Amino acid sequence: MNIGLQIAWMISLPIVMILVVAVLYTGISLKITARIDRRYGPPIYQPVIDLVKLVSLKRNASHGPVFDWGLVAAIAGSSVILLMIPMGGIHPLGASGDLLVILYLMLLTSVGVALSAGASENPNASMGVARKLMLGLGYEVPFLLILLAMMTYYHTTSLAAIVAAQRAGLIGVLRFPLSAIAALLIMPAMQGGRPFDLVTAPQETASGPMIELGGKYLALMVIEHSLHAAIVLALFVDIFFGGATNLGIFLLKMTGLFLVGVLINAVYPRFRVEQALRYCWRWPTWFAIGGLIMAMVLKGG
């Protein structure tokens, strides 16, 4: 990839993913959920109207530089992660060890949101941040075991190398079914959807980290959430479904995985904090451990 094309994708890829996830995916999610509830639901383009309305608001209450730059740091971290994930042959920031960098940057995005919410000094925001960090502590254990299984078997920390190896043989979901099941079980938790929407629970935390956000700040939070959702979907498509040769096929695979999450979100009630942690540390962790053992046995054979 030449320098000009690389720079073009570095600028446009995060924007494309924001539009796809924030606009198309969110609209589809609202429509499917409404139909399951026997409602008509809003139009699919409703998220576009909401985002434009938020950006166009003139008054934006700020709580200081940490409040402002926390969200910016979170969005910057998520944007860099997207550039490091192979998407249909597009891989602007590909390098050896990118899986490890992705793990660090995923922590940066959470810290950025936590700093911004904490600077608002609203107790509901602090409660939401505490829940977000505890939830992360729950799903990070099986998630790390899943990645460790992939790195152990393929003997690399390069996501692009893992994708290439799957194209030359079996895709990850067939070679490592236990790890794939673990990933499917923790995917709603990583995306913050039901039954793991305890961070932004309106009845308990009054939307948590978003309670003091309005106007452009709320738009930034929506963008950050969309980027994070795209990261989770793209990672699992690359790790278990062999990526894709072009962006269109890659987005179709992401859409299929996304629809599974939408159906889960539509039918399950919300967990309590202790229930969410107990869930993540039980079946997903056991499946992830089984996947790691399978990777070690296959590698040894």
Coordinates of C-alpha atoms in Angstrom, one line a residue:
M1 CA 0.0 0.0 0.0
N2 CA 1.6 3.3 -1.1
I3 CA 1.8 6.3 1.3
G4 CA -1.0 8.3 -0.3
L5 CA -3.5 5.5 -0.1
Q6 CA -2.4 4.6 3.4
I7 CA -3.0 8.2 4.6
A8 CA -6.4 8.3 2.8
W9 CA -7.5 5.1 4.6
M10 CA -6.1 6.4 7.9
I11 CA -8.4 9.4 7.6
S12 CA -11.5 7.8 6.1
L13 CA -11.7 4.3 7.7
P14 CA -12.7 5.5 11.2
I15 CA -15.3 7.8 9.6
V16 CA -16.7 4.9 7.5
M17 CA -17.0 2.7 10.6
I18 CA -18.7 5.5 12.5
L19 CA -21.3 5.8 9.8
V20 CA -21.8 2.1 9.4
V21 CA -22.1 1.3 13.1
A22 CA -23.7 4.5 14.5
V23 CA -26.1 5.0 11.6
L24 CA -26.8 1.7 9.9
Y25 CA -26.3 -0.8 12.7
T26 CA -28.0 1.3 15.4
G27 CA -31.0 1.9 13.1
I28 CA -31.3 -1.8 12.3
S29 CA -31.0 -2.6 16.0
L30 CA -33.8 -0.3 16.9
K31 CA -36.0 -1.5 14.1
I32 CA -35.5 -5.3 14.9
T33 CA -36.0 -4.7 18.7
A34 CA -39.2 -2.8 18.0
R35 CA -40.5 -5.6 15.8
I36 CA -39.7 -8.2 18.4
D37 CA -41.7 -6.1 20.9
R38 CA -44.5 -5.8 18.3
R39 CA -43.9 -2.1 17.7
Y40 CA -43.2 -0.3 14.5
G41 CA -40.1 1.4 15.7
P42 CA -38.2 4.5 14.4
P43 CA -36.8 4.7 10.9
I44 CA -33.4 3.2 10.2
Y45 CA -32.0 6.7 9.6
Q46 CA -33.1 8.0 13.0
P47 CA -29.5 7.8 14.4
V48 CA -28.5 10.3 11.7
I49 CA -31.1 12.8 12.8
D50 CA -30.1 12.4 16.4
L51 CA -26.3 12.8 15.7
V52 CA -26.9 15.9 13.5
K53 CA -29.2 17.4 16.2
L54 CA -26.5 16.9 18.9
V55 CA -23.7 18.4 16.8
S56 CA -25.8 21.4 15.9
L57 CA -26.6 22.4 19.4
K58 CA -24.9 25.7 20.4
R59 CA -24.8 25.3 24.1
N60 CA -22.4 22.6 25.4
A61 CA -21.7 22.5 29.2
S62 CA -18.1 21.6 30.0
H63 CA -16.5 20.6 33.4
G64 CA -12.9 21.5 32.6
P65 CA -10.1 20.3 30.3
V66 CA -10.1 16.7 31.7
F67 CA -13.8 16.4 30.9
D68 CA -13.1 17.7 27.3
W69 CA -9.9 15.7 26.5
G70 CA -11.0 12.4 28.1
L71 CA -13.5 11.8 25.4
V72 CA -11.0 12.9 22.7
A73 CA -8.4 10.5 24.0
A74 CA -10.9 7.7 24.0
I75 CA -11.9 8.4 20.4
A76 CA -8.3 8.7 19.3
G77 CA -7.5 5.3 20.9
S78 CA -10.4 3.6 19.2
S79 CA -9.5 5.2 15.9
V80 CA -6.0 3.9 16.1
I81 CA -7.2 0.4 17.0
L82 CA -9.5 0.4 13.9
L83 CA -6.5 1.3 11.7
M84 CA -4.6 -1.7 13.2
I85 CA -7.3 -4.3 12.5
P86 CA -7.2 -5.9 9.0
M87 CA -10.5 -5.2 7.3
G88 CA -10.9 -6.7 3.8
G89 CA -7.3 -6.2 2.8
I90 CA -7.2 -2.7 4.4
H91 CA -4.6 -2.5 7.1
P92 CA -2.9 0.9 7.3
L93 CA -1.1 0.4 10.6
G94 CA -0.2 -3.2 10.4
A95 CA 2.9 -4.4 12.3
S96 CA 4.2 -7.3 14.3
G97 CA 2.8 -7.4 17.8
D98 CA -0.4 -5.4 16.9
L99 CA -2.6 -7.6 19.1
L100 CA -0.7 -6.5 22.2
V101 CA -0.9 -2.9 21.1
I102 CA -4.7 -3.3 20.6
L103 CA -5.1 -4.6 24.1
Y104 CA -3.3 -1.6 25.6
L105 CA -5.3 0.9 23.5
M106 CA -8.6 -0.8 24.5
L107 CA -7.6 0.1 28.1
L108 CA -6.9 3.6 27.0
T109 CA -10.4 4.1 25.7
S110 CA -11.9 3.0 29.0
V111 CA -9.6 5.3 30.9
G112 CA -10.5 8.2 28.7
V113 CA -14.2 7.7 29.3
A114 CA -13.6 7.3 33.0
L115 CA -11.6 10.5 33.2
S116 CA -14.2 12.5 31.4
A117 CA -17.1 11.1 33.5
G118 CA -15.1 11.5 36.7
A119 CA -14.4 15.2 36.0
S120 CA -18.2 15.9 35.9
E121 CA -18.3 15.1 39.6
N122 CA -21.7 13.6 39.3
P123 CA -22.2 10.5 41.6
N124 CA -24.2 8.7 38.9
A125 CA -21.4 9.1 36.4
S126 CA -18.9 7.8 39.0
M127 CA -21.1 4.8 39.6
G128 CA -21.4 4.1 35.9
V129 CA -17.6 4.3 35.5
A130 CA -17.1 1.9 38.5
R131 CA -19.5 -0.5 36.9
K132 CA -17.7 -0.2 33.5
L133 CA -14.4 -1.0 35.1
M134 CA -15.8 -3.9 37.0
L135 CA -17.5 -5.3 33.9
G136 CA -14.2 -5.0 32.1
L137 CA -12.5 -7.0 34.8
G138 CA -15.1 -9.7 34.2
Y139 CA -14.8 -10.1 30.4
E140 CA -11.1 -9.3 30.1
V141 CA -10.3 -12.7 31.7
P142 CA -11.9 -14.9 29.0
F143 CA -10.9 -12.4 26.3
L144 CA -7.2 -12.6 27.2
L145 CA -7.5 -16.4 27.3
I146 CA -9.0 -16.4 23.8
L147 CA -6.3 -14.2 22.4
L148 CA -3.6 -16.3 24.2
A149 CA -5.0 -19.4 22.5
M150 CA -4.7 -17.8 19.1
M151 CA -1.2 -16.5 19.7
T152 CA -0.1 -19.9 21.1
Y153 CA -1.4 -21.9 18.1
Y154 CA -0.3 -19.5 15.3
H155 CA 2.9 -18.6 17.2
T156 CA 2.5 -14.9 16.4
T157 CA 1.2 -11.6 17.9
S158 CA 0.3 -10.2 14.5
L159 CA -3.5 -10.1 13.7
A160 CA -2.7 -10.0 10.0
A161 CA -0.7 -13.2 10.2
I162 CA -3.5 -15.0 12.1
V163 CA -6.0 -13.9 9.3
A164 CA -3.6 -15.1 6.6
A165 CA -3.1 -18.5 8.4
Q166 CA -6.8 -19.0 8.5
R167 CA -7.2 -18.4 4.8
A168 CA -4.5 -21.1 4.2
G169 CA -6.4 -23.6 6.4
L170 CA -9.4 -23.8 8.6
I171 CA -11.1 -20.7 9.9
G172 CA -10.8 -20.1 13.6
V173 CA -14.4 -21.0 14.5
L174 CA -13.9 -24.5 13.1
R175 CA -10.4 -25.0 14.5
F176 CA -11.2 -23.6 17.9
P177 CA -14.9 -24.0 18.6
L178 CA -14.5 -23.7 22.4
S179 CA -12.8 -20.3 22.0
A180 CA -15.5 -19.2 19.5
I181 CA -18.2 -20.1 22.0
A182 CA -16.4 -18.1 24.7
A183 CA -16.1 -15.1 22.4
L184 CA -19.8 -15.3 21.5
L185 CA -20.7 -15.4 25.2
I186 CA -18.7 -12.3 26.1
M187 CA -19.5 -10.3 23.0
P188 CA -22.6 -8.6 24.5
A189 CA -20.5 -7.7 27.6
M190 CA -17.8 -6.1 25.5
Q191 CA -20.3 -4.1 23.6
G192 CA -22.3 -3.1 26.6
G193 CA -25.6 -4.5 25.4
R194 CA -28.2 -6.4 27.3
P195 CA -27.9 -8.3 29.6
F196 CA -24.8 -6.3 30.4
D197 CA -26.1 -2.7 30.0
L198 CA -25.6 -2.1 33.7
V199 CA -23.2 0.8 33.0
T200 CA -25.8 3.1 31.4
A201 CA -28.9 1.7 33.2
P202 CA -31.3 4.6 33.2
Q203 CA -33.3 3.3 36.1
E204 CA -30.2 2.9 38.3
T205 CA -27.4 5.2 37.2
A206 CA -29.4 7.7 35.0
S207 CA -27.3 6.8 32.0
G208 CA -24.1 6.7 34.0
P209 CA -21.1 8.2 32.2
M210 CA -23.4 10.1 29.8
I211 CA -25.5 11.8 32.5
E212 CA -23.5 15.1 32.3
L213 CA -23.0 15.0 28.5
G214 CA -25.0 17.1 26.2
G215 CA -24.7 18.5 22.7
K216 CA -21.3 17.8 21.0
Y217 CA -20.1 16.0 24.1
L218 CA -22.9 13.5 23.9
A219 CA -22.2 13.2 20.1
L220 CA -18.6 12.3 20.9
M221 CA -19.7 9.6 23.3
V222 CA -22.0 8.2 20.7
I223 CA -19.1 8.1 18.3
E224 CA -16.8 6.5 20.8
H225 CA -19.5 3.8 21.5
S226 CA -19.9 3.1 17.8
L227 CA -16.1 2.8 17.3
H228 CA -15.8 0.4 20.2
A229 CA -18.7 -1.7 18.9
A230 CA -17.0 -1.9 15.5
I231 CA -13.7 -2.9 17.1
V232 CA -15.3 -5.8 18.9
L233 CA -17.1 -7.1 15.8
A234 CA -14.0 -6.6 13.6
L235 CA -11.7 -8.4 16.0
F236 CA -14.0 -11.5 16.2
V237 CA -14.5 -11.5 12.4
D238 CA -10.7 -11.6 12.0
I239 CA -9.9 -14.0 14.7
F240 CA -12.7 -16.6 14.1
F241 CA -14.0 -16.0 10.5
G242 CA -10.7 -15.4 8.6
G243 CA -11.4 -11.8 7.8
A244 CA -12.2 -11.1 4.2
T245 CA -10.6 -10.3 0.9
N246 CA -12.5 -7.0 0.4
L247 CA -14.3 -4.5 2.7
G248 CA -17.8 -5.5 1.4
I249 CA -17.5 -9.1 2.5
F250 CA -15.9 -8.0 5.7
L251 CA -18.9 -5.8 6.5
L252 CA -21.3 -8.6 5.7
K253 CA -19.6 -10.8 8.2
M254 CA -19.7 -8.1 10.8
T255 CA -23.4 -7.6 10.1
G256 CA -24.1 -11.3 10.7
L257 CA -22.3 -11.2 14.0
F258 CA -24.0 -7.9 14.9
L259 CA -27.5 -9.4 14.3
V260 CA -26.7 -12.2 16.8
G261 CA -26.0 -9.5 19.4
V262 CA -29.2 -7.6 18.5
L263 CA -31.3 -10.7 19.1
I264 CA -29.6 -11.3 22.5
N265 CA -30.2 -7.6 23.4
A266 CA -33.9 -7.8 22.5
V267 CA -34.8 -10.8 24.7
Y268 CA -32.7 -10.8 27.8
P269 CA -33.2 -8.6 30.9
R270 CA -30.3 -6.8 32.6
F271 CA -27.9 -8.5 35.0
R272 CA -26.9 -7.1 38.3
V273 CA -23.2 -6.3 38.7
E274 CA -22.4 -9.5 40.7
Q275 CA -24.4 -11.6 38.3
A276 CA -22.4 -10.2 35.3
L277 CA -19.1 -10.9 37.0
R278 CA -20.2 -14.4 38.0
Y279 CA -21.4 -15.1 34.4
C280 CA -18.1 -13.9 32.8
W281 CA -16.0 -15.9 35.2
R282 CA -17.9 -19.1 34.8
W283 CA -18.9 -20.5 31.4
P284 CA -17.0 -18.1 29.1
T285 CA -13.8 -18.6 31.2
W286 CA -14.1 -22.3 31.2
F287 CA -14.7 -22.4 27.4
A288 CA -11.7 -20.1 26.9
I289 CA -9.5 -22.3 29.1
G290 CA -10.7 -25.3 27.1
G291 CA -9.8 -23.4 23.9
L292 CA -6.3 -22.6 25.2
I293 CA -5.7 -26.3 26.1
M294 CA -6.9 -27.3 22.6
A295 CA -4.6 -24.8 21.0
M296 CA -1.6 -26.2 23.1
V297 CA -2.5 -29.8 22.2
L298 CA -2.9 -29.0 18.5
K299 CA 0.3 -27.0 18.4
G300 CA 2.2 -29.8 20.2
G301 CA 0.7 -32.4 17.7

